[in-house]
PDB file of C-alpha atoms and ligand atoms in Angstrom:
ATOM      1  CA  MET A   1     -45.809 -27.086  37.779  1.00 93.00           C
ATOM      2  CA  LYS A   2     -48.955 -26.173  35.881  1.00 91.00           C
ATOM      3  CA  ASN A   3     -48.102 -24.970  32.350  1.00 94.00           C
ATOM      4  CA  ARG A   4     -44.566 -26.295  32.623  1.00 98.00           C
ATOM      5  CA  VAL A   5     -43.203 -28.492  29.826  1.00 98.00           C
ATOM      6  CA  ALA A   6     -40.667 -31.133  30.852  1.00 98.00           C
ATOM      7  CA  ILE A   7     -38.469 -33.543  28.888  1.00 99.00           C
ATOM      8  CA  VAL A   8     -37.260 -36.619  30.771  1.00 99.00           C
ATOM      9  CA  THR A   9     -34.698 -38.730  28.898  1.00 98.00           C
ATOM     10  CA  GLY A  10     -34.514 -42.483  29.481  1.00 98.00           C
ATOM     11  CA  ALA A  11     -38.043 -42.481  30.943  1.00 98.00           C
ATOM     12  CA  GLY A  12     -39.362 -45.429  28.939  1.00 98.00           C
ATOM     13  CA  SER A  13     -38.057 -48.151  31.233  1.00 96.00           C
ATOM     14  CA  GLU A  14     -40.892 -49.855  33.168  1.00 94.00           C
ATOM     15  CA  ARG A  15     -39.120 -49.888  36.556  1.00 94.00           C
ATOM     16  CA  GLY A  16     -36.707 -47.021  35.945  1.00 97.00           C
ATOM     17  CA  ILE A  17     -35.882 -43.796  37.737  1.00 98.00           C
ATOM     18  CA  GLY A  18     -36.853 -41.835  34.604  1.00 98.00           C
ATOM     19  CA  LYS A  19     -40.393 -43.187  34.628  1.00 98.00           C
ATOM     20  CA  ALA A  20     -40.740 -42.333  38.331  1.00 98.00           C
ATOM     21  CA  ILE A  21     -39.520 -38.788  37.606  1.00 98.00           C
ATOM     22  CA  ALA A  22     -41.948 -38.409  34.694  1.00 98.00           C
ATOM     23  CA  CYS A  23     -44.837 -39.609  36.901  1.00 98.00           C
ATOM     24  CA  LYS A  24     -43.925 -37.182  39.671  1.00 98.00           C
ATOM     25  CA  LEU A  25     -43.636 -34.176  37.333  1.00 98.00           C
ATOM     26  CA  ALA A  26     -46.905 -35.102  35.582  1.00 98.00           C
ATOM     27  CA  LYS A  27     -48.668 -35.465  38.937  1.00 98.00           C
ATOM     28  CA  LYS A  28     -47.493 -31.970  39.811  1.00 98.00           C
ATOM     29  CA  GLY A  29     -49.138 -30.649  36.658  1.00 98.00           C
ATOM     30  CA  ALA A  30     -46.349 -30.536  34.054  1.00 98.00           C
ATOM     31  CA  ALA A  31     -46.785 -31.765  30.488  1.00 98.00           C
ATOM     32  CA  VAL A  32     -44.147 -34.484  30.272  1.00 98.00           C
ATOM     33  CA  ILE A  33     -42.263 -35.761  27.249  1.00 98.00           C
ATOM     34  CA  ILE A  34     -41.157 -39.336  27.887  1.00 98.00           C
ATOM     35  CA  ALA A  35     -38.054 -39.542  25.666  1.00 98.00           C
ATOM     36  CA  ASP A  36     -36.285 -42.856  25.252  1.00 98.00           C
ATOM     37  CA  LEU A  37     -34.299 -44.962  22.821  1.00 98.00           C
ATOM     38  CA  ASN A  38     -37.055 -47.512  23.369  1.00 97.00           C
ATOM     39  CA  GLU A  39     -39.987 -45.791  21.638  1.00 98.00           C
ATOM     40  CA  LYS A  40     -42.412 -48.560  22.558  1.00 98.00           C
ATOM     41  CA  GLY A  41     -41.494 -48.252  26.241  1.00 98.00           C
ATOM     42  CA  ALA A  42     -41.837 -44.464  26.037  1.00 98.00           C
ATOM     43  CA  ASN A  43     -45.316 -44.752  24.521  1.00 98.00           C
ATOM     44  CA  ILE A  44     -46.419 -47.281  27.161  1.00 98.00           C
ATOM     45  CA  VAL A  45     -45.345 -44.947  29.978  1.00 98.00           C
ATOM     46  CA  ALA A  46     -47.041 -41.988  28.264  1.00 98.00           C
ATOM     47  CA  GLU A  47     -50.279 -43.978  27.849  1.00 98.00           C
ATOM     48  CA  GLU A  48     -50.205 -44.978  31.542  1.00 98.00           C
ATOM     49  CA  LEU A  49     -49.907 -41.323  32.516  1.00 98.00           C
ATOM     50  CA  LYS A  50     -52.619 -40.185  30.101  1.00 98.00           C
ATOM     51  CA  GLU A  51     -54.993 -42.820  31.516  1.00 98.00           C
ATOM     52  CA  LYS A  52     -54.503 -41.143  34.903  1.00 97.00           C
ATOM     53  CA  GLY A  53     -55.492 -37.823  33.350  1.00 97.00           C
ATOM     54  CA  TYR A  54     -51.982 -36.374  33.117  1.00 98.00           C
ATOM     55  CA  LYS A  55     -50.397 -34.649  30.115  1.00 98.00           C
ATOM     56  CA  ALA A  56     -47.764 -36.909  28.570  1.00 98.00           C
ATOM     57  CA  VAL A  57     -46.351 -37.931  25.218  1.00 98.00           C
ATOM     58  CA  GLY A  58     -43.839 -40.613  24.271  1.00 98.00           C
ATOM     59  CA  LYS A  59     -40.985 -39.746  21.884  1.00 98.00           C
ATOM     60  CA  GLU A  60     -38.049 -41.682  20.511  1.00 98.00           C
ATOM     61  CA  VAL A  61     -34.616 -40.199  21.117  1.00 98.00           C
ATOM     62  CA  ASP A  62     -31.075 -41.484  20.973  1.00 98.00           C
ATOM     63  CA  VAL A  63     -29.022 -39.224  23.221  1.00 98.00           C
ATOM     64  CA  THR A  64     -25.831 -40.298  21.445  1.00 98.00           C
ATOM     65  CA  SER A  65     -27.089 -38.529  18.304  1.00 98.00           C
ATOM     66  CA  ARG A  66     -27.293 -34.734  18.133  1.00 98.00           C
ATOM     67  CA  LYS A  67     -29.559 -35.055  15.097  1.00 98.00           C
ATOM     68  CA  SER A  68     -32.007 -37.181  17.089  1.00 98.00           C
ATOM     69  CA  ILE A  69     -31.914 -34.745  20.033  1.00 98.00           C
ATOM     70  CA  ASP A  70     -32.488 -31.723  17.763  1.00 98.00           C
ATOM     71  CA  HIS A  71     -35.409 -33.524  16.156  1.00 98.00           C
ATOM     72  CA  LEU A  72     -36.934 -34.150  19.604  1.00 98.00           C
ATOM     73  CA  VAL A  73     -36.418 -30.552  20.751  1.00 98.00           C
ATOM     74  CA  GLU A  74     -37.934 -29.164  17.530  1.00 98.00           C
ATOM     75  CA  ALA A  75     -40.957 -31.445  17.856  1.00 98.00           C
ATOM     76  CA  VAL A  76     -41.518 -30.446  21.495  1.00 98.00           C
ATOM     77  CA  ARG A  77     -41.202 -26.735  20.691  1.00 98.00           C
ATOM     78  CA  HIS A  78     -43.617 -27.178  17.809  1.00 98.00           C
ATOM     79  CA  ASP A  79     -46.198 -29.161  19.815  1.00 97.00           C
ATOM     80  CA  PHE A  80     -45.886 -27.456  23.217  1.00 97.00           C
ATOM     81  CA  GLY A  81     -44.385 -24.045  22.334  1.00 97.00           C
ATOM     82  CA  LYS A  82     -41.560 -24.218  24.864  1.00 98.00           C
ATOM     83  CA  ILE A  83     -39.331 -26.338  27.119  1.00 98.00           C
ATOM     84  CA  ASP A  84     -39.084 -25.409  30.807  1.00 98.00           C
ATOM     85  CA  ILE A  85     -37.541 -28.476  32.379  1.00 99.00           C
ATOM     86  CA  LEU A  86     -34.918 -30.965  31.177  1.00 99.00           C
ATOM     87  CA  ILE A  87     -34.099 -34.066  33.187  1.00 99.00           C
ATOM     88  CA  ASN A  88     -30.976 -35.789  31.835  1.00 99.00           C
ATOM     89  CA  ASN A  89     -31.644 -39.280  33.145  1.00 98.00           C
ATOM     90  CA  ALA A  90     -30.756 -41.665  30.276  1.00 98.00           C
ATOM     91  CA  GLY A  91     -27.751 -43.721  31.248  1.00 97.00           C
ATOM     92  CA  ILE A  92     -26.190 -47.148  31.139  1.00 96.00           C
ATOM     93  CA  ALA A  93     -23.758 -49.066  33.329  1.00 94.00           C
ATOM     94  CA  ARG A  94     -21.446 -51.986  32.607  1.00 93.00           C
ATOM     95  CA  PRO A  95     -19.810 -54.110  35.333  1.00 90.00           C
ATOM     96  CA  THR A  96     -16.524 -54.426  33.409  1.00 94.00           C
ATOM     97  CA  LYS A  97     -13.225 -54.266  35.275  1.00 93.00           C
ATOM     98  CA  ILE A  98     -10.636 -51.749  34.052  1.00 95.00           C
ATOM     99  CA  LEU A  99      -8.344 -54.285  32.351  1.00 96.00           C
ATOM    100  CA  GLU A 100     -11.248 -55.665  30.321  1.00 97.00           C
ATOM    101  CA  ILE A 101     -12.827 -52.390  29.179  1.00 97.00           C
ATOM    102  CA  SER A 102     -12.611 -52.022  25.400  1.00 98.00           C
ATOM    103  CA  GLU A 103     -12.336 -48.637  23.722  1.00 98.00           C
ATOM    104  CA  GLU A 104     -15.803 -49.218  22.202  1.00 98.00           C
ATOM    105  CA  GLU A 105     -17.376 -49.804  25.628  1.00 98.00           C
ATOM    106  CA  TRP A 106     -15.560 -46.780  27.108  1.00 98.00           C
ATOM    107  CA  ASP A 107     -16.814 -44.598  24.250  1.00 98.00           C
ATOM    108  CA  LEU A 108     -20.376 -45.948  24.497  1.00 98.00           C
ATOM    109  CA  LEU A 109     -20.688 -45.061  28.174  1.00 98.00           C
ATOM    110  CA  PHE A 110     -19.320 -41.586  27.518  1.00 98.00           C
ATOM    111  CA  ALA A 111     -21.559 -41.120  24.471  1.00 98.00           C
ATOM    112  CA  ILE A 112     -24.712 -41.851  26.494  1.00 98.00           C
ATOM    113  CA  ASN A 113     -23.947 -40.809  30.073  1.00 98.00           C
ATOM    114  CA  MET A 114     -21.791 -37.746  29.418  1.00 98.00           C
ATOM    115  CA  ARG A 115     -21.961 -36.458  25.827  1.00 98.00           C
ATOM    116  CA  GLY A 116     -25.740 -37.063  25.863  1.00 98.00           C
ATOM    117  CA  VAL A 117     -26.072 -34.744  28.871  1.00 99.00           C
ATOM    118  CA  PHE A 118     -24.039 -32.060  27.068  1.00 99.00           C
ATOM    119  CA  HIS A 119     -25.966 -32.328  23.794  1.00 98.00           C
ATOM    120  CA  CYS A 120     -29.422 -32.357  25.406  1.00 99.00           C
ATOM    121  CA  THR A 121     -28.471 -29.371  27.576  1.00 99.00           C
ATOM    122  CA  GLN A 122     -27.037 -27.419  24.654  1.00 98.00           C
ATOM    123  CA  ALA A 123     -30.109 -28.196  22.539  1.00 98.00           C
ATOM    124  CA  VAL A 124     -32.670 -26.854  25.060  1.00 98.00           C
ATOM    125  CA  LEU A 125     -30.683 -23.857  26.321  1.00 98.00           C
ATOM    126  CA  PRO A 126     -31.540 -21.394  23.516  1.00 98.00           C
ATOM    127  CA  SER A 127     -35.276 -21.626  24.230  1.00 96.00           C
ATOM    128  CA  MET A 128     -34.714 -21.466  28.012  1.00 98.00           C
ATOM    129  CA  ILE A 129     -32.473 -18.405  27.608  1.00 98.00           C
ATOM    130  CA  GLU A 130     -35.075 -16.766  25.357  1.00 97.00           C
ATOM    131  CA  GLN A 131     -37.826 -17.220  27.964  1.00 98.00           C
ATOM    132  CA  GLY A 132     -35.578 -16.401  30.944  1.00 98.00           C
ATOM    133  CA  PHE A 133     -36.456 -19.575  32.803  1.00 98.00           C
ATOM    134  CA  GLY A 134     -35.202 -23.128  32.943  1.00 98.00           C
ATOM    135  CA  ARG A 135     -34.622 -26.060  35.247  1.00 98.00           C
ATOM    136  CA  ILE A 136     -32.058 -28.717  34.332  1.00 99.00           C
ATOM    137  CA  VAL A 137     -31.476 -31.713  36.580  1.00 99.00           C
ATOM    138  CA  ASN A 138     -28.788 -34.249  35.723  1.00 99.00           C
ATOM    139  CA  ILE A 139     -28.699 -37.764  37.135  1.00 98.00           C
ATOM    140  CA  SER A 140     -25.214 -38.590  38.372  1.00 98.00           C
ATOM    141  CA  SER A 141     -24.397 -41.422  40.791  1.00 97.00           C
ATOM    142  CA  ILE A 142     -22.657 -42.170  44.055  1.00 96.00           C
ATOM    143  CA  ALA A 143     -20.144 -43.933  41.775  1.00 96.00           C
ATOM    144  CA  GLY A 144     -19.083 -40.550  40.388  1.00 97.00           C
ATOM    145  CA  LYS A 145     -18.098 -39.406  43.875  1.00 96.00           C
ATOM    146  CA  GLN A 146     -16.428 -42.441  45.387  1.00 94.00           C
ATOM    147  CA  GLY A 147     -16.093 -45.085  42.665  1.00 92.00           C
ATOM    148  CA  GLY A 148     -17.391 -48.362  44.019  1.00 76.00           C
ATOM    149  CA  GLY A 149     -21.154 -48.401  44.342  1.00 68.00           C
ATOM    150  CA  VAL A 150     -23.009 -51.129  42.477  1.00 71.00           C
ATOM    151  CA  PHE A 151     -21.555 -50.711  39.021  1.00 72.00           C
ATOM    152  CA  GLY A 152     -18.859 -48.294  40.101  1.00 81.00           C
ATOM    153  CA  THR A 153     -16.519 -49.386  37.355  1.00 93.00           C
ATOM    154  CA  SER A 154     -13.986 -46.841  36.134  1.00 97.00           C
ATOM    155  CA  HIS A 155     -15.760 -45.801  32.932  1.00 97.00           C
ATOM    156  CA  TYR A 156     -19.154 -45.484  34.633  1.00 97.00           C
ATOM    157  CA  ALA A 157     -17.668 -43.578  37.583  1.00 97.00           C
ATOM    158  CA  ALA A 158     -15.793 -41.263  35.199  1.00 98.00           C
ATOM    159  CA  THR A 159     -18.969 -40.375  33.279  1.00 98.00           C
ATOM    160  CA  LYS A 160     -20.913 -39.724  36.473  1.00 98.00           C
ATOM    161  CA  ALA A 161     -18.114 -37.574  37.954  1.00 98.00           C
ATOM    162  CA  GLY A 162     -18.111 -35.714  34.632  1.00 98.00           C
ATOM    163  CA  VAL A 163     -21.822 -35.024  35.004  1.00 98.00           C
ATOM    164  CA  LEU A 164     -21.193 -33.369  38.393  1.00 98.00           C
ATOM    165  CA  GLY A 165     -18.469 -31.087  37.001  1.00 98.00           C
ATOM    166  CA  PHE A 166     -20.453 -30.281  33.891  1.00 98.00           C
ATOM    167  CA  SER A 167     -23.512 -29.363  35.964  1.00 99.00           C
ATOM    168  CA  LYS A 168     -21.593 -26.911  38.129  1.00 98.00           C
ATOM    169  CA  ALA A 169     -19.869 -25.211  35.181  1.00 98.00           C
ATOM    170  CA  ALA A 170     -23.133 -24.977  33.239  1.00 98.00           C
ATOM    171  CA  ALA A 171     -24.922 -23.644  36.336  1.00 99.00           C
ATOM    172  CA  ARG A 172     -22.454 -20.742  36.562  1.00 98.00           C
ATOM    173  CA  GLU A 173     -22.764 -19.930  32.862  1.00 98.00           C
ATOM    174  CA  VAL A 174     -26.546 -19.832  32.587  1.00 98.00           C
ATOM    175  CA  ALA A 175     -27.561 -18.518  36.022  1.00 98.00           C
ATOM    176  CA  GLU A 176     -27.958 -14.981  34.670  1.00 98.00           C
ATOM    177  CA  TYR A 177     -30.808 -16.193  32.438  1.00 98.00           C
ATOM    178  CA  GLY A 178     -32.877 -17.602  35.317  1.00 98.00           C
ATOM    179  CA  ILE A 179     -31.812 -21.147  34.557  1.00 98.00           C
ATOM    180  CA  THR A 180     -30.702 -23.522  37.305  1.00 99.00           C
ATOM    181  CA  VAL A 181     -28.611 -26.651  36.756  1.00 99.00           C
ATOM    182  CA  ASN A 182     -28.352 -29.218  39.525  1.00 99.00           C
ATOM    183  CA  SER A 183     -27.559 -32.888  39.856  1.00 98.00           C
ATOM    184  CA  VAL A 184     -28.816 -35.796  41.908  1.00 98.00           C
ATOM    185  CA  ALA A 185     -26.526 -38.679  42.885  1.00 98.00           C
ATOM    186  CA  PRO A 186     -28.500 -41.833  43.701  1.00 97.00           C
ATOM    187  CA  GLY A 187     -27.036 -44.794  45.574  1.00 96.00           C
ATOM    188  CA  LEU A 188     -28.431 -48.316  45.208  1.00 94.00           C
ATOM    189  CA  ILE A 189     -31.905 -47.953  43.657  1.00 96.00           C
ATOM    190  CA  ASP A 190     -34.185 -50.836  42.595  1.00 94.00           C
ATOM    191  CA  THR A 191     -34.373 -50.608  38.788  1.00 92.00           C
ATOM    192  CA  ASP A 192     -33.484 -52.825  35.824  1.00 85.00           C
ATOM    193  CA  ILE A 193     -29.837 -51.805  36.259  1.00 80.00           C
ATOM    194  CA  THR A 194     -29.697 -53.302  39.772  1.00 82.00           C
ATOM    195  CA  VAL A 195     -32.411 -55.975  40.134  1.00 78.00           C
ATOM    196  CA  GLY A 196     -30.313 -58.493  38.215  1.00 78.00           C
ATOM    197  CA  MET A 197     -27.519 -58.318  40.816  1.00 81.00           C
ATOM    198  CA  ALA A 198     -26.419 -61.550  42.454  1.00 83.00           C
ATOM    199  CA  PRO A 199     -28.307 -61.877  45.791  1.00 86.00           C
ATOM    200  CA  GLU A 200     -25.006 -62.171  47.726  1.00 88.00           C
ATOM    201  CA  LEU A 201     -23.694 -58.938  46.190  1.00 84.00           C
ATOM    202  CA  ARG A 202     -26.987 -57.182  46.937  1.00 86.00           C
ATOM    203  CA  GLU A 203     -26.864 -58.357  50.559  1.00 88.00           C
ATOM    204  CA  GLU A 204     -23.241 -57.272  50.901  1.00 88.00           C
ATOM    205  CA  LYS A 205     -23.980 -53.815  49.472  1.00 88.00           C
ATOM    206  CA  THR A 206     -27.174 -53.357  51.490  1.00 92.00           C
ATOM    207  CA  LYS A 207     -25.354 -54.108  54.766  1.00 93.00           C
ATOM    208  CA  LEU A 208     -23.168 -51.041  54.148  1.00 93.00           C
ATOM    209  CA  ILE A 209     -26.169 -48.713  53.810  1.00 95.00           C
ATOM    210  CA  PRO A 210     -27.056 -47.036  57.132  1.00 97.00           C
ATOM    211  CA  LEU A 211     -30.787 -47.252  56.278  1.00 98.00           C
ATOM    212  CA  LYS A 212     -30.286 -50.989  55.558  1.00 96.00           C
ATOM    213  CA  ARG A 213     -32.237 -51.067  52.321  1.00 95.00           C
ATOM    214  CA  SER A 214     -32.025 -50.089  48.684  1.00 94.00           C
ATOM    215  CA  GLY A 215     -33.933 -47.036  47.504  1.00 97.00           C
ATOM    216  CA  PHE A 216     -37.071 -46.708  45.402  1.00 97.00           C
ATOM    217  CA  PRO A 217     -37.067 -44.811  42.090  1.00 98.00           C
ATOM    218  CA  GLN A 218     -39.816 -42.628  43.610  1.00 98.00           C
ATOM    219  CA  GLU A 219     -37.390 -41.467  46.306  1.00 98.00           C
ATOM    220  CA  VAL A 220     -35.013 -40.160  43.628  1.00 98.00           C
ATOM    221  CA  ALA A 221     -37.945 -38.681  41.715  1.00 98.00           C
ATOM    222  CA  ALA A 222     -39.101 -36.629  44.719  1.00 98.00           C
ATOM    223  CA  THR A 223     -35.701 -34.922  44.955  1.00 98.00           C
ATOM    224  CA  VAL A 224     -35.543 -34.311  41.212  1.00 99.00           C
ATOM    225  CA  ALA A 225     -39.054 -32.829  41.228  1.00 98.00           C
ATOM    226  CA  PHE A 226     -38.072 -30.460  44.031  1.00 98.00           C
ATOM    227  CA  LEU A 227     -35.021 -29.234  42.098  1.00 98.00           C
ATOM    228  CA  ALA A 228     -37.227 -28.752  39.021  1.00 98.00           C
ATOM    229  CA  SER A 229     -39.826 -26.748  40.941  1.00 98.00           C
ATOM    230  CA  ASN A 230     -40.272 -22.991  41.261  1.00 97.00           C
ATOM    231  CA  GLU A 231     -39.490 -23.283  44.988  1.00 97.00           C
ATOM    232  CA  ALA A 232     -35.926 -24.432  44.227  1.00 98.00           C
ATOM    233  CA  GLY A 233     -35.187 -21.233  42.304  1.00 98.00           C
ATOM    234  CA  TYR A 234     -32.301 -20.203  44.576  1.00 98.00           C
ATOM    235  CA  ILE A 235     -30.500 -23.551  44.329  1.00 98.00           C
ATOM    236  CA  THR A 236     -28.037 -24.007  41.483  1.00 99.00           C
ATOM    237  CA  GLY A 237     -24.791 -25.910  40.919  1.00 98.00           C
ATOM    238  CA  GLU A 238     -25.851 -28.169  43.795  1.00 98.00           C
ATOM    239  CA  GLU A 239     -25.674 -31.924  43.983  1.00 98.00           C
ATOM    240  CA  ILE A 240     -28.013 -33.902  46.226  1.00 98.00           C
ATOM    241  CA  ASP A 241     -27.268 -37.455  47.399  1.00 98.00           C
ATOM    242  CA  VAL A 242     -30.140 -39.947  47.604  1.00 98.00           C
ATOM    243  CA  ASN A 243     -28.318 -42.960  48.971  1.00 97.00           C
ATOM    244  CA  GLY A 244     -29.681 -44.059  52.366  1.00 97.00           C
ATOM    245  CA  GLY A 245     -26.622 -42.571  54.069  1.00 97.00           C
ATOM    246  CA  LEU A 246     -24.100 -44.706  52.172  1.00 94.00           C
ATOM    247  CA  LEU A 247     -22.007 -41.616  51.476  1.00 95.00           C
ATOM    248  CA  MET A 248     -22.277 -38.550  53.705  1.00 96.00           C
ATOM    249  CA  ASP A 249     -20.299 -35.524  52.543  1.00 93.00           C
TER     250      ASP A 249
HETATM  251  P1  NAP B 301     -32.861 -48.058  33.400  1.00 93.97           P
HETATM  252  O1  NAP B 301     -34.119 -48.583  33.997  1.00 93.97           O
HETATM  253  O2  NAP B 301     -32.030 -48.989  32.562  1.00 93.97           O
HETATM  254  O3  NAP B 301     -33.191 -46.730  32.602  1.00 93.97           O
HETATM  255  C1  NAP B 301     -32.288 -46.147  31.692  1.00 93.97           C
HETATM  256  C2  NAP B 301     -33.045 -45.732  30.478  1.00 93.97           C
HETATM  257  O4  NAP B 301     -32.174 -45.047  29.577  1.00 93.97           O
HETATM  258  C3  NAP B 301     -33.619 -46.942  29.702  1.00 93.97           C
HETATM  259  O5  NAP B 301     -34.973 -46.721  29.402  1.00 93.97           O
HETATM  260  C4  NAP B 301     -32.765 -46.973  28.438  1.00 93.97           C
HETATM  261  O6  NAP B 301     -33.450 -47.465  27.291  1.00 93.97           O
HETATM  262  C5  NAP B 301     -32.471 -45.486  28.270  1.00 93.97           C
HETATM  263  N1  NAP B 301     -31.376 -45.296  27.330  1.00 93.97           N
HETATM  264  C6  NAP B 301     -30.251 -46.047  27.173  1.00 93.97           C
HETATM  265  N2  NAP B 301     -29.511 -45.579  26.167  1.00 93.97           N
HETATM  266  C7  NAP B 301     -30.185 -44.509  25.651  1.00 93.97           C
HETATM  267  C8  NAP B 301     -29.927 -43.619  24.586  1.00 93.97           C
HETATM  268  N3  NAP B 301     -28.833 -43.733  23.814  1.00 93.97           N
HETATM  269  N4  NAP B 301     -30.831 -42.638  24.322  1.00 93.97           N
HETATM  270  C9  NAP B 301     -31.948 -42.530  25.075  1.00 93.97           C
HETATM  271  N5  NAP B 301     -32.249 -43.342  26.097  1.00 93.97           N
HETATM  272  C10 NAP B 301     -31.370 -44.325  26.396  1.00 93.97           C
HETATM  273  O7  NAP B 301     -31.883 -47.559  34.548  1.00 93.97           O
HETATM  274  P2  NAP B 301     -32.107 -46.643  35.846  1.00 93.97           P
HETATM  275  O8  NAP B 301     -31.504 -47.385  36.981  1.00 93.97           O
HETATM  276  O9  NAP B 301     -33.488 -46.129  35.941  1.00 93.97           O
HETATM  277  O10 NAP B 301     -31.095 -45.448  35.495  1.00 93.97           O
HETATM  278  C11 NAP B 301     -31.497 -44.116  35.282  1.00 93.97           C
HETATM  279  C12 NAP B 301     -30.325 -43.207  35.588  1.00 93.97           C
HETATM  280  O11 NAP B 301     -29.993 -43.302  36.979  1.00 93.97           O
HETATM  281  C13 NAP B 301     -29.046 -43.572  34.816  1.00 93.97           C
HETATM  282  O12 NAP B 301     -28.387 -42.387  34.416  1.00 93.97           O
HETATM  283  C14 NAP B 301     -28.211 -44.310  35.878  1.00 93.97           C
HETATM  284  O13 NAP B 301     -26.845 -44.235  35.600  1.00 93.97           O
HETATM  285  C15 NAP B 301     -28.606 -43.535  37.120  1.00 93.97           C
HETATM  286  N6  NAP B 301     -28.355 -44.246  38.381  1.00 93.97           N
HETATM  287  C16 NAP B 301     -29.002 -45.413  38.680  1.00 93.97           C
HETATM  288  C17 NAP B 301     -28.747 -46.030  39.898  1.00 93.97           C
HETATM  289  C18 NAP B 301     -29.422 -47.321  40.316  1.00 93.97           C
HETATM  290  O14 NAP B 301     -29.054 -47.875  41.357  1.00 93.97           O
HETATM  291  N7  NAP B 301     -30.404 -47.794  39.582  1.00 93.97           N
HETATM  292  C19 NAP B 301     -27.830 -45.469  40.802  1.00 93.97           C
HETATM  293  C20 NAP B 301     -27.193 -44.269  40.459  1.00 93.97           C
HETATM  294  C21 NAP B 301     -27.469 -43.658  39.248  1.00 93.97           C
HETATM  295  P3  NAP B 301     -33.293 -49.012  26.904  1.00 93.97           P
HETATM  296  O15 NAP B 301     -34.075 -49.753  27.932  1.00 93.97           O
HETATM  297  O16 NAP B 301     -33.869 -49.073  25.527  1.00 93.97           O
HETATM  298  O17 NAP B 301     -31.814 -49.304  26.950  1.00 93.97           O
END
């Protein structure tokens, strides 16, 4: 990935999947933009990577705001000259049952998990089309395929199912420009979203996983890095499960 420039959204969380993805891409030689609502977290991750000799920079972005996304994309184009890879990872979950979901909470999950993916994709596409190359990887979830999961509540599942459909439609539209769009659907992964689970619930969920354990963010990152690589150039509109066998389809 030498000379590649990658934006990873939601990569400022200390134990998150986004950070693991940013580390993996940086290790492979890409210059990585750690973009997060939490600017301090983004800068800490970027510093960690720079200390290891990798190319990284932390940037604030709110994926619910097109203005904020455009500002990020402009800054990256100005500083790095191009954008080759976009990883739409920023996302939130809420364990609220359907009867208790407010319109505000429904809209918030869609604004981050779904509309954010659309806006970030639309914002980077012109430069990818211009250069005839691009790799976009969207983080969905097992919840988007079967509901359930850890926080497989209806609003979360709906956003993650939306990401899968969006990725396939986008993949068809931009394939002619040398741009691939794929998604990755993790199962139960140890991050801030899941570590706070009640131990009984964790045990119950883990029992259902054929590999009998939760996954590491690095295991999701390895799949994302493959889809973002040159070698994956003939894969588009695909969705890869990283779930320990919890869902096989
Ligand atoms: P995480 O550690 O909470 O990371 C999510 C990151 O997104 C956080 O750094 C968060 O920042 C950031 N973020 C939230 N709202 C944002 C916004 N408006 N603009 C920009 N960044 C924003 O969670 P994670 O588990 O690594 O999740 C990463 C992705 O994987 C999510 O899309 C999630 O749905 C998906 N996923 C996770 C699992 C799992 O088991 N962990 C399973 C399937 C799918 P703040 O900390 O400031 O809120």
